[in-house]
PDB file of C-alpha atoms and ligand atoms in Angstrom:
ATOM      1  CA  MET J1331     132.277 147.359  70.803  1.00  0.00           C
ATOM      2  CA  VAL J1332     129.350 145.582  69.130  1.00  0.00           C
ATOM      3  CA  THR J1333     129.983 142.668  66.773  1.00  0.00           C
ATOM      4  CA  MET J1334     128.041 142.179  63.547  1.00  0.00           C
ATOM      5  CA  ASP J1335     126.535 139.044  65.108  1.00  0.00           C
ATOM      6  CA  GLN J1336     125.240 141.047  68.071  1.00  0.00           C
ATOM      7  CA  SER J1337     123.756 143.699  65.783  1.00  0.00           C
ATOM      8  CA  ALA J1338     122.150 140.997  63.645  1.00  0.00           C
ATOM      9  CA  GLU J1339     120.685 139.383  66.763  1.00  0.00           C
ATOM     10  CA  LEU J1340     119.222 142.695  67.933  1.00  0.00           C
ATOM     11  CA  LEU J1341     117.805 143.316  64.451  1.00  0.00           C
ATOM     12  CA  ALA J1342     116.224 139.863  64.274  1.00  0.00           C
ATOM     13  CA  LEU J1343     114.410 140.506  67.546  1.00  0.00           C
ATOM     14  CA  ALA J1344     113.413 144.018  66.453  1.00  0.00           C
ATOM     15  CA  VAL J1345     111.965 142.692  63.190  1.00  0.00           C
ATOM     16  CA  SER J1346     110.019 139.890  64.806  1.00  0.00           C
ATOM     17  CA  VAL J1347     108.539 142.189  67.466  1.00  0.00           C
ATOM     18  CA  ALA J1348     107.799 144.972  64.932  1.00  0.00           C
ATOM     19  CA  ARG J1349     105.944 142.528  62.666  1.00  0.00           C
ATOM     20  CA  SER J1350     103.626 141.360  65.430  1.00  0.00           C
ATOM     21  CA  ALA J1351     103.237 144.942  66.644  1.00  0.00           C
ATOM     22  CA  SER J1352     102.275 146.218  63.224  1.00  0.00           C
ATOM     23  CA  ASP J1353      99.779 143.353  62.837  1.00  0.00           C
ATOM     24  CA  LEU J1354      98.211 144.484  66.122  1.00  0.00           C
ATOM     25  CA  ALA J1355      98.056 148.102  64.900  1.00  0.00           C
ATOM     26  CA  ALA J1356      96.453 147.018  61.613  1.00  0.00           C
ATOM     27  CA  ARG J1357      93.912 144.798  63.401  1.00  0.00           C
ATOM     28  CA  MET J1358      92.940 147.610  65.768  1.00  0.00           C
ATOM     29  CA  ARG J1359      92.578 149.955  62.766  1.00  0.00           C
ATOM     30  CA  ALA J1360      90.287 147.465  61.048  1.00  0.00           C
ATOM     31  CA  ASP J1361      88.186 147.244  64.216  1.00  0.00           C
ATOM     32  CA  GLY J1362      87.824 151.055  64.260  1.00  0.00           C
ATOM     33  CA  VAL J1363      90.015 153.680  65.928  1.00  0.00           C
ATOM     34  CA  ALA J1364      89.096 154.008  69.588  1.00  0.00           C
ATOM     35  CA  ALA J1365      89.706 156.239  72.593  1.00  0.00           C
ATOM     36  CA  VAL J1366      91.327 159.262  71.025  1.00  0.00           C
ATOM     37  CA  ALA J1367      92.933 161.637  73.512  1.00  0.00           C
ATOM     38  CA  THR J1368      95.195 164.632  72.942  1.00  0.00           C
ATOM     39  CA  LYS J1369      98.742 165.298  74.142  1.00  0.00           C
ATOM     40  CA  SER J1370     100.791 168.482  73.536  1.00  0.00           C
ATOM     41  CA  THR J1371      98.080 170.293  71.526  1.00  0.00           C
ATOM     42  CA  ALA J1372      94.485 169.666  70.411  1.00  0.00           C
ATOM     43  CA  THR J1373      95.798 168.145  67.148  1.00  0.00           C
ATOM     44  CA  ASP J1374      98.465 165.912  68.768  1.00  0.00           C
ATOM     45  CA  VAL J1375      96.394 162.767  69.196  1.00  0.00           C
ATOM     46  CA  VAL J1376      96.979 159.425  70.863  1.00  0.00           C
ATOM     47  CA  THR J1377      94.744 156.444  70.196  1.00  0.00           C
ATOM     48  CA  ALA J1378      94.166 153.274  72.183  1.00  0.00           C
ATOM     49  CA  ALA J1379      96.296 151.541  69.542  1.00  0.00           C
ATOM     50  CA  ASP J1380      99.367 153.747  70.198  1.00  0.00           C
ATOM     51  CA  ARG J1381      99.267 152.636  73.830  1.00  0.00           C
ATOM     52  CA  ALA J1382      98.360 148.999  73.178  1.00  0.00           C
ATOM     53  CA  VAL J1383     101.114 148.595  70.573  1.00  0.00           C
ATOM     54  CA  GLU J1384     103.702 150.203  72.848  1.00  0.00           C
ATOM     55  CA  GLN J1385     102.670 147.924  75.724  1.00  0.00           C
ATOM     56  CA  PHE J1386     102.851 144.883  73.435  1.00  0.00           C
ATOM     57  CA  VAL J1387     106.394 145.770  72.320  1.00  0.00           C
ATOM     58  CA  ARG J1388     107.527 146.470  75.883  1.00  0.00           C
ATOM     59  CA  ASP J1389     106.190 143.108  77.051  1.00  0.00           C
ATOM     60  CA  ALA J1390     107.819 141.238  74.148  1.00  0.00           C
ATOM     61  CA  LEU J1391     111.199 142.914  74.716  1.00  0.00           C
ATOM     62  CA  ARG J1392     111.052 142.314  78.481  1.00  0.00           C
ATOM     63  CA  GLU J1393     110.337 138.653  77.871  1.00  0.00           C
ATOM     64  CA  ALA J1394     113.237 138.270  75.412  1.00  0.00           C
ATOM     65  CA  ARG J1395     115.779 140.597  77.061  1.00  0.00           C
ATOM     66  CA  PRO J1396     114.743 141.478  80.622  1.00  0.00           C
ATOM     67  CA  ASP J1397     117.832 143.614  81.378  1.00  0.00           C
ATOM     68  CA  ASP J1398     117.384 146.092  78.519  1.00  0.00           C
ATOM     69  CA  ALA J1399     115.892 149.596  78.853  1.00  0.00           C
ATOM     70  CA  VAL J1400     113.078 150.906  76.649  1.00  0.00           C
ATOM     71  CA  LEU J1401     112.312 154.496  75.626  1.00  0.00           C
ATOM     72  CA  GLY J1402     108.885 154.759  74.009  1.00  0.00           C
ATOM     73  CA  GLU J1403     106.807 157.700  72.843  1.00  0.00           C
ATOM     74  CA  GLU J1404     103.772 156.910  74.979  1.00  0.00           C
ATOM     75  CA  TYR J1405     105.304 155.644  78.240  1.00  0.00           C
ATOM     76  CA  GLY J1406     108.751 157.287  78.226  1.00  0.00           C
ATOM     77  CA  GLY J1407     111.595 155.504  80.012  1.00  0.00           C
ATOM     78  CA  GLY J1408     115.194 156.047  81.082  1.00  0.00           C
ATOM     79  CA  ARG J1409     118.463 154.223  80.555  1.00  0.00           C
ATOM     80  CA  ASP J1410     118.364 152.464  83.940  1.00  0.00           C
ATOM     81  CA  GLY J1411     122.099 151.676  83.640  1.00  0.00           C
ATOM     82  CA  ALA J1412     121.387 149.255  80.790  1.00  0.00           C
ATOM     83  CA  ARG J1413     123.864 148.853  77.897  1.00  0.00           C
ATOM     84  CA  VAL J1414     121.070 148.208  75.427  1.00  0.00           C
ATOM     85  CA  ARG J1415     118.194 150.639  75.086  1.00  0.00           C
ATOM     86  CA  TRP J1416     115.319 150.140  72.663  1.00  0.00           C
ATOM     87  CA  ILE J1417     113.807 153.260  71.122  1.00  0.00           C
ATOM     88  CA  LEU J1418     110.203 152.826  70.023  1.00  0.00           C
ATOM     89  CA  ASP J1419     107.521 154.750  68.222  1.00  0.00           C
ATOM     90  CA  PRO J1420     104.574 152.342  68.392  1.00  0.00           C
ATOM     91  CA  ILE J1421     102.713 154.230  65.666  1.00  0.00           C
ATOM     92  CA  ASP J1422     104.622 156.898  63.769  1.00  0.00           C
ATOM     93  CA  GLY J1423     102.064 158.742  61.672  1.00  0.00           C
ATOM     94  CA  THR J1424      99.228 158.690  64.193  1.00  0.00           C
ATOM     95  CA  VAL J1425      97.208 161.304  62.293  1.00  0.00           C
ATOM     96  CA  ASN J1426      97.384 159.111  59.174  1.00  0.00           C
ATOM     97  CA  TYR J1427      96.288 156.176  61.335  1.00  0.00           C
ATOM     98  CA  LEU J1428      93.351 158.188  62.592  1.00  0.00           C
ATOM     99  CA  TYR J1429      92.271 159.124  59.064  1.00  0.00           C
ATOM    100  CA  GLY J1430      93.011 155.742  57.489  1.00  0.00           C
ATOM    101  CA  LEU J1431      95.828 157.011  55.261  1.00  0.00           C
ATOM    102  CA  PRO J1432      98.260 154.148  54.602  1.00  0.00           C
ATOM    103  CA  GLN J1433     101.407 155.830  55.921  1.00  0.00           C
ATOM    104  CA  TYR J1434     101.944 154.754  59.520  1.00  0.00           C
ATOM    105  CA  ALA J1435     104.701 152.622  60.941  1.00  0.00           C
ATOM    106  CA  VAL J1436     106.131 150.827  63.898  1.00  0.00           C
ATOM    107  CA  SER J1437     109.656 152.179  64.379  1.00  0.00           C
ATOM    108  CA  LEU J1438     112.018 150.219  66.637  1.00  0.00           C
ATOM    109  CA  ALA J1439     115.761 150.738  67.116  1.00  0.00           C
ATOM    110  CA  ALA J1440     118.330 149.112  69.393  1.00  0.00           C
ATOM    111  CA  GLU J1441     120.952 151.414  70.846  1.00  0.00           C
ATOM    112  CA  VAL J1442     124.083 149.962  72.478  1.00  0.00           C
ATOM    113  CA  ASP J1443     126.140 152.262  74.729  1.00  0.00           C
ATOM    114  CA  GLY J1444     124.297 155.251  73.241  1.00  0.00           C
ATOM    115  CA  VAL J1445     124.825 154.325  69.567  1.00  0.00           C
ATOM    116  CA  VAL J1446     121.996 153.025  67.368  1.00  0.00           C
ATOM    117  CA  GLU J1447     123.175 149.645  66.044  1.00  0.00           C
ATOM    118  CA  ALA J1448     120.021 148.156  64.499  1.00  0.00           C
ATOM    119  CA  GLY J1449     116.646 149.430  63.391  1.00  0.00           C
ATOM    120  CA  VAL J1450     113.442 148.459  61.644  1.00  0.00           C
ATOM    121  CA  VAL J1451     110.607 150.575  60.274  1.00  0.00           C
ATOM    122  CA  ARG J1452     107.514 148.661  59.219  1.00  0.00           C
ATOM    123  CA  ASN J1453     104.584 150.329  57.488  1.00  0.00           C
ATOM    124  CA  ALA J1454     101.668 148.689  59.311  1.00  0.00           C
ATOM    125  CA  ALA J1455      99.204 149.540  56.534  1.00  0.00           C
ATOM    126  CA  THR J1456     101.191 148.100  53.619  1.00  0.00           C
ATOM    127  CA  GLY J1457     103.621 145.645  55.244  1.00  0.00           C
ATOM    128  CA  ARG J1458     106.617 147.382  53.652  1.00  0.00           C
ATOM    129  CA  GLU J1459     109.601 146.973  55.914  1.00  0.00           C
ATOM    130  CA  TRP J1460     113.027 148.628  55.971  1.00  0.00           C
ATOM    131  CA  THR J1461     115.945 147.467  58.134  1.00  0.00           C
ATOM    132  CA  ALA J1462     119.577 148.277  58.856  1.00  0.00           C
ATOM    133  CA  THR J1463     122.472 147.385  61.107  1.00  0.00           C
ATOM    134  CA  ARG J1464     125.386 149.754  61.650  1.00  0.00           C
ATOM    135  CA  GLY J1465     128.044 148.880  59.080  1.00  0.00           C
ATOM    136  CA  GLY J1466     125.852 146.169  57.553  1.00  0.00           C
ATOM    137  CA  GLY J1467     123.845 148.219  55.045  1.00  0.00           C
ATOM    138  CA  ALA J1468     120.148 149.022  54.689  1.00  0.00           C
ATOM    139  CA  PHE J1469     117.564 146.723  53.140  1.00  0.00           C
ATOM    140  CA  ALA J1470     113.929 146.507  52.078  1.00  0.00           C
ATOM    141  CA  GLY J1471     113.382 142.757  52.201  1.00  0.00           C
ATOM    142  CA  ASP J1472     116.436 141.316  50.398  1.00  0.00           C
ATOM    143  CA  ALA J1473     117.061 144.422  48.310  1.00  0.00           C
ATOM    144  CA  ARG J1474     119.983 146.541  49.420  1.00  0.00           C
ATOM    145  CA  LEU J1475     119.086 150.225  49.516  1.00  0.00           C
ATOM    146  CA  ALA J1476     120.969 153.175  48.073  1.00  0.00           C
ATOM    147  CA  VAL J1477     120.096 156.868  48.139  1.00  0.00           C
ATOM    148  CA  SER J1478     119.171 158.777  44.999  1.00  0.00           C
ATOM    149  CA  GLY J1479     121.829 159.910  42.537  1.00  0.00           C
ATOM    150  CA  GLU J1480     120.424 163.435  42.247  1.00  0.00           C
ATOM    151  CA  THR J1481     123.115 166.080  42.588  1.00  0.00           C
ATOM    152  CA  ASP J1482     121.185 169.330  41.957  1.00  0.00           C
ATOM    153  CA  LEU J1483     119.045 170.690  44.789  1.00  0.00           C
ATOM    154  CA  GLY J1484     116.922 172.456  42.179  1.00  0.00           C
ATOM    155  CA  GLN J1485     115.843 169.022  40.895  1.00  0.00           C
ATOM    156  CA  ALA J1486     115.382 167.414  44.314  1.00  0.00           C
ATOM    157  CA  LEU J1487     112.116 166.108  45.723  1.00  0.00           C
ATOM    158  CA  VAL J1488     112.323 166.911  49.426  1.00  0.00           C
ATOM    159  CA  GLY J1489     110.250 165.549  52.298  1.00  0.00           C
ATOM    160  CA  THR J1490     109.538 167.386  55.499  1.00  0.00           C
ATOM    161  CA  GLY J1491     107.043 167.517  58.359  1.00  0.00           C
ATOM    162  CA  PHE J1492     105.508 169.943  60.803  1.00  0.00           C
ATOM    163  CA  GLY J1493     105.194 169.936  64.578  1.00  0.00           C
ATOM    164  CA  TYR J1494     101.882 170.043  66.445  1.00  0.00           C
ATOM    165  CA  ALA J1495     102.196 173.523  68.068  1.00  0.00           C
ATOM    166  CA  ALA J1496     100.984 176.502  65.977  1.00  0.00           C
ATOM    167  CA  PRO J1497     104.004 178.809  66.596  1.00  0.00           C
ATOM    168  CA  ARG J1498     106.392 176.025  65.552  1.00  0.00           C
ATOM    169  CA  ARG J1499     104.314 175.236  62.458  1.00  0.00           C
ATOM    170  CA  LEU J1500     104.292 178.889  61.408  1.00  0.00           C
ATOM    171  CA  HIS J1501     108.074 179.045  61.684  1.00  0.00           C
ATOM    172  CA  GLN J1502     108.369 175.798  59.685  1.00  0.00           C
ATOM    173  CA  ALA J1503     106.047 177.199  57.006  1.00  0.00           C
ATOM    174  CA  GLN J1504     108.211 180.331  56.719  1.00  0.00           C
ATOM    175  CA  VAL J1505     111.324 178.198  56.270  1.00  0.00           C
ATOM    176  CA  LEU J1506     109.509 176.168  53.628  1.00  0.00           C
ATOM    177  CA  ALA J1507     108.457 179.367  51.825  1.00  0.00           C
ATOM    178  CA  GLY J1508     112.150 180.269  51.592  1.00  0.00           C
ATOM    179  CA  LEU J1509     113.119 176.827  50.330  1.00  0.00           C
ATOM    180  CA  ILE J1510     110.410 175.818  47.885  1.00  0.00           C
ATOM    181  CA  GLY J1511     111.640 178.055  45.051  1.00  0.00           C
ATOM    182  CA  HIS J1512     114.983 176.254  45.142  1.00  0.00           C
ATOM    183  CA  ILE J1513     113.854 172.604  44.963  1.00  0.00           C
ATOM    184  CA  ARG J1514     111.756 170.465  42.588  1.00  0.00           C
ATOM    185  CA  ASP J1515     108.896 170.097  45.075  1.00  0.00           C
ATOM    186  CA  ILE J1516     107.996 169.183  48.629  1.00  0.00           C
ATOM    187  CA  ARG J1517     106.267 166.102  50.094  1.00  0.00           C
ATOM    188  CA  ARG J1518     104.662 165.829  53.540  1.00  0.00           C
ATOM    189  CA  PHE J1519     103.627 162.223  54.107  1.00  0.00           C
ATOM    190  CA  GLY J1520     103.136 162.405  57.871  1.00  0.00           C
ATOM    191  CA  ALA J1521     105.476 159.757  59.292  1.00  0.00           C
ATOM    192  CA  ALA J1522     109.083 160.807  59.842  1.00  0.00           C
ATOM    193  CA  SER J1523     110.389 157.242  60.093  1.00  0.00           C
ATOM    194  CA  ILE J1524     108.930 156.379  56.672  1.00  0.00           C
ATOM    195  CA  ASP J1525     110.251 159.640  55.184  1.00  0.00           C
ATOM    196  CA  LEU J1526     113.762 158.593  56.237  1.00  0.00           C
ATOM    197  CA  CYS J1527     113.286 155.161  54.628  1.00  0.00           C
ATOM    198  CA  LEU J1528     112.133 156.833  51.407  1.00  0.00           C
ATOM    199  CA  VAL J1529     115.408 158.778  51.389  1.00  0.00           C
ATOM    200  CA  ALA J1530     117.221 155.461  51.943  1.00  0.00           C
ATOM    201  CA  GLU J1531     115.594 153.921  48.861  1.00  0.00           C
ATOM    202  CA  GLY J1532     115.821 157.079  46.757  1.00  0.00           C
ATOM    203  CA  THR J1533     112.072 157.647  46.326  1.00  0.00           C
ATOM    204  CA  LEU J1534     112.670 160.961  48.099  1.00  0.00           C
ATOM    205  CA  ASP J1535     115.907 162.791  47.309  1.00  0.00           C
ATOM    206  CA  ALA J1536     116.183 164.353  50.757  1.00  0.00           C
ATOM    207  CA  TYR J1537     114.282 165.063  53.976  1.00  0.00           C
ATOM    208  CA  TYR J1538     114.540 167.575  56.780  1.00  0.00           C
ATOM    209  CA  GLU J1539     112.490 168.356  59.850  1.00  0.00           C
ATOM    210  CA  GLN J1540     112.703 170.425  63.004  1.00  0.00           C
ATOM    211  CA  GLY J1541     111.328 169.076  66.277  1.00  0.00           C
ATOM    212  CA  LEU J1542     111.831 165.335  65.920  1.00  0.00           C
ATOM    213  CA  ASN J1543     112.080 163.094  68.965  1.00  0.00           C
ATOM    214  CA  PRO J1544     114.475 160.122  69.210  1.00  0.00           C
ATOM    215  CA  TRP J1545     111.680 157.630  68.489  1.00  0.00           C
ATOM    216  CA  ASP J1546     110.864 159.436  65.222  1.00  0.00           C
ATOM    217  CA  HIS J1547     114.377 159.098  63.774  1.00  0.00           C
ATOM    218  CA  ALA J1548     116.422 156.443  65.646  1.00  0.00           C
ATOM    219  CA  ALA J1549     115.597 153.553  63.286  1.00  0.00           C
ATOM    220  CA  GLY J1550     114.958 155.551  60.099  1.00  0.00           C
ATOM    221  CA  GLY J1551     118.103 157.650  60.621  1.00  0.00           C
ATOM    222  CA  LEU J1552     120.264 154.522  60.719  1.00  0.00           C
ATOM    223  CA  ILE J1553     118.493 153.108  57.652  1.00  0.00           C
ATOM    224  CA  ALA J1554     119.074 156.339  55.692  1.00  0.00           C
ATOM    225  CA  ALA J1555     122.719 156.552  56.796  1.00  0.00           C
ATOM    226  CA  GLU J1556     123.383 152.909  55.900  1.00  0.00           C
ATOM    227  CA  ALA J1557     121.939 153.581  52.437  1.00  0.00           C
ATOM    228  CA  GLY J1558     124.486 156.357  51.974  1.00  0.00           C
ATOM    229  CA  ALA J1559     122.761 159.483  53.295  1.00  0.00           C
ATOM    230  CA  LEU J1560     124.408 162.032  55.516  1.00  0.00           C
ATOM    231  CA  VAL J1561     122.139 162.450  58.545  1.00  0.00           C
ATOM    232  CA  THR J1562     123.039 165.522  60.570  1.00  0.00           C
ATOM    233  CA  GLY J1563     121.768 168.573  62.382  1.00  0.00           C
ATOM    234  CA  LEU J1564     122.675 172.101  61.289  1.00  0.00           C
ATOM    235  CA  ASP J1565     126.070 173.790  61.598  1.00  0.00           C
ATOM    236  CA  GLY J1566     127.941 170.814  63.022  1.00  0.00           C
ATOM    237  CA  ALA J1567     125.208 169.672  65.415  1.00  0.00           C
ATOM    238  CA  PRO J1568     124.128 166.031  65.536  1.00  0.00           C
ATOM    239  CA  PRO J1569     120.606 165.202  64.306  1.00  0.00           C
ATOM    240  CA  GLY J1570     118.150 166.013  67.080  1.00  0.00           C
ATOM    241  CA  PRO J1571     115.201 168.125  68.140  1.00  0.00           C
ATOM    242  CA  ASP J1572     116.624 171.339  66.601  1.00  0.00           C
ATOM    243  CA  MET J1573     116.997 169.846  63.116  1.00  0.00           C
ATOM    244  CA  LEU J1574     117.554 166.677  61.165  1.00  0.00           C
ATOM    245  CA  VAL J1575     118.763 166.811  57.549  1.00  0.00           C
ATOM    246  CA  ALA J1576     119.057 163.527  55.633  1.00  0.00           C
ATOM    247  CA  ALA J1577     120.381 163.659  52.089  1.00  0.00           C
ATOM    248  CA  PRO J1578     122.896 162.050  49.739  1.00  0.00           C
ATOM    249  CA  PRO J1579     126.336 163.650  50.137  1.00  0.00           C
ATOM    250  CA  ALA J1580     125.977 165.515  46.820  1.00  0.00           C
ATOM    251  CA  LEU J1581     122.768 167.241  48.009  1.00  0.00           C
ATOM    252  CA  HIS J1582     123.390 167.510  51.703  1.00  0.00           C
ATOM    253  CA  GLY J1583     125.608 170.605  51.666  1.00  0.00           C
ATOM    254  CA  GLN J1584     123.235 172.492  49.351  1.00  0.00           C
ATOM    255  CA  LEU J1585     120.172 171.718  51.475  1.00  0.00           C
ATOM    256  CA  HIS J1586     122.013 172.244  54.746  1.00  0.00           C
ATOM    257  CA  ASP J1587     123.261 175.687  53.709  1.00  0.00           C
ATOM    258  CA  ARG J1588     119.802 176.828  52.544  1.00  0.00           C
ATOM    259  CA  LEU J1589     118.220 175.658  55.812  1.00  0.00           C
ATOM    260  CA  SER J1590     120.954 177.261  57.885  1.00  0.00           C
ATOM    261  CA  ALA J1591     120.558 180.585  56.044  1.00  0.00           C
ATOM    262  CA  LEU J1592     116.784 180.401  56.653  1.00  0.00           C
ATOM    263  CA  GLY J1593     117.298 179.897  60.409  1.00  0.00           C
ATOM    264  CA  ALA J1594     115.479 176.572  60.193  1.00  0.00           C
ATOM    265  CA  ALA J1595     116.752 175.355  63.576  1.00  0.00           C
ATOM    266  CA  GLU J1596     115.746 178.570  65.320  1.00  0.00           C
ATOM    267  CA  GLY J1597     112.393 179.995  66.351  1.00  0.00           C
ATOM    268  CA  PRO J1598     109.756 178.563  68.647  1.00  0.00           C
TER     269      PRO J1598
HETATM  270  C1  IPD W 516     104.903 162.652  63.851  1.00  0.00           C
HETATM  271  C2  IPD W 516     105.152 162.226  62.424  1.00  0.00           C
HETATM  272  C3  IPD W 516     105.152 163.434  61.512  1.00  0.00           C
HETATM  273  C4  IPD W 516     106.168 164.468  61.928  1.00  0.00           C
HETATM  274  C5  IPD W 516     105.955 164.854  63.382  1.00  0.00           C
HETATM  275  C6  IPD W 516     105.963 163.638  64.281  1.00  0.00           C
HETATM  276  P1  IPD W 516     103.618 160.890  65.409  1.00  0.00           P
HETATM  277  O1  IPD W 516     104.950 161.536  64.723  1.00  0.00           O
HETATM  278  O2  IPD W 516     106.384 161.563  62.312  1.00  0.00           O
HETATM  279  O3  IPD W 516     105.460 163.089  60.171  1.00  0.00           O
HETATM  280  O4  IPD W 516     106.031 165.588  61.096  1.00  0.00           O
HETATM  281  O5  IPD W 516     107.027 165.709  63.733  1.00  0.00           O
HETATM  282  O6  IPD W 516     105.694 164.027  65.606  1.00  0.00           O
HETATM  283  O7  IPD W 516     103.032 161.938  66.310  1.00  0.00           O
HETATM  284  O8  IPD W 516     102.699 160.549  64.305  1.00  0.00           O
HETATM  285  O9  IPD W 516     104.153 159.723  66.138  1.00  0.00           O
HETATM  286 CA1   CA W 517     103.822 158.092  67.514  1.00  0.00          CA
END
């Protein structure tokens, strides 16, 4: 059981660390992107900033809460028997970071006993920041967030993303080809955590993606859910690597059923 005070305390730490971390990312961007290496494929890049920002956040969390575990995109991590585990994407939207497109974020969530209780997503290029605690609502600054009121999938602006491996991308493109005639339009901004926050504030009606990792959606998923979105997988599954669908209740079933019929969670 986590009290609202405990969630608020975890969020306050997350916000303070994410602000300094995003300042570091922005400073390193201004100094020029350095030391690009590749990970899963030739287009899955990691910069010196991804690693430096992750290390900064790990150090700050260890200093403040030495007994907690951290799972981060660049350096991994286990649970180590800890009740509290932080889930971190130091730079979500690394390709945007590389190109200087202003859509990249520090995403940091605090999970207690396996449940995400607090999360912050901070766009390091613009300073926009979205937060939530479980049961306490979602906010951008002081403004409480609510999902869009759209009820017709045919009128919905839908965000999505693509993985880095060609076979996966081809499958995702086929699913999109089956969907795009049934929605208003598609957006691909390139940072899953921000996409989820856009659903939370209603500037996207809905979002789905196959292949997300916990650090892509832990914070943004809570923010979207606290703003009123249903955040699920397909066919009763929880949101995870096979599929994440985030949409207001009135749209969720329509989008879910289309994606399920298109086999969106299947394939490579
Ligand atoms: C990626 C972004 C992108 C999504 C990919 C993610 P990264 O994260 O969130 O929008 O489509 O699935 O891997 O590599 O920039 O941290
Ligand atoms: Ca990343």
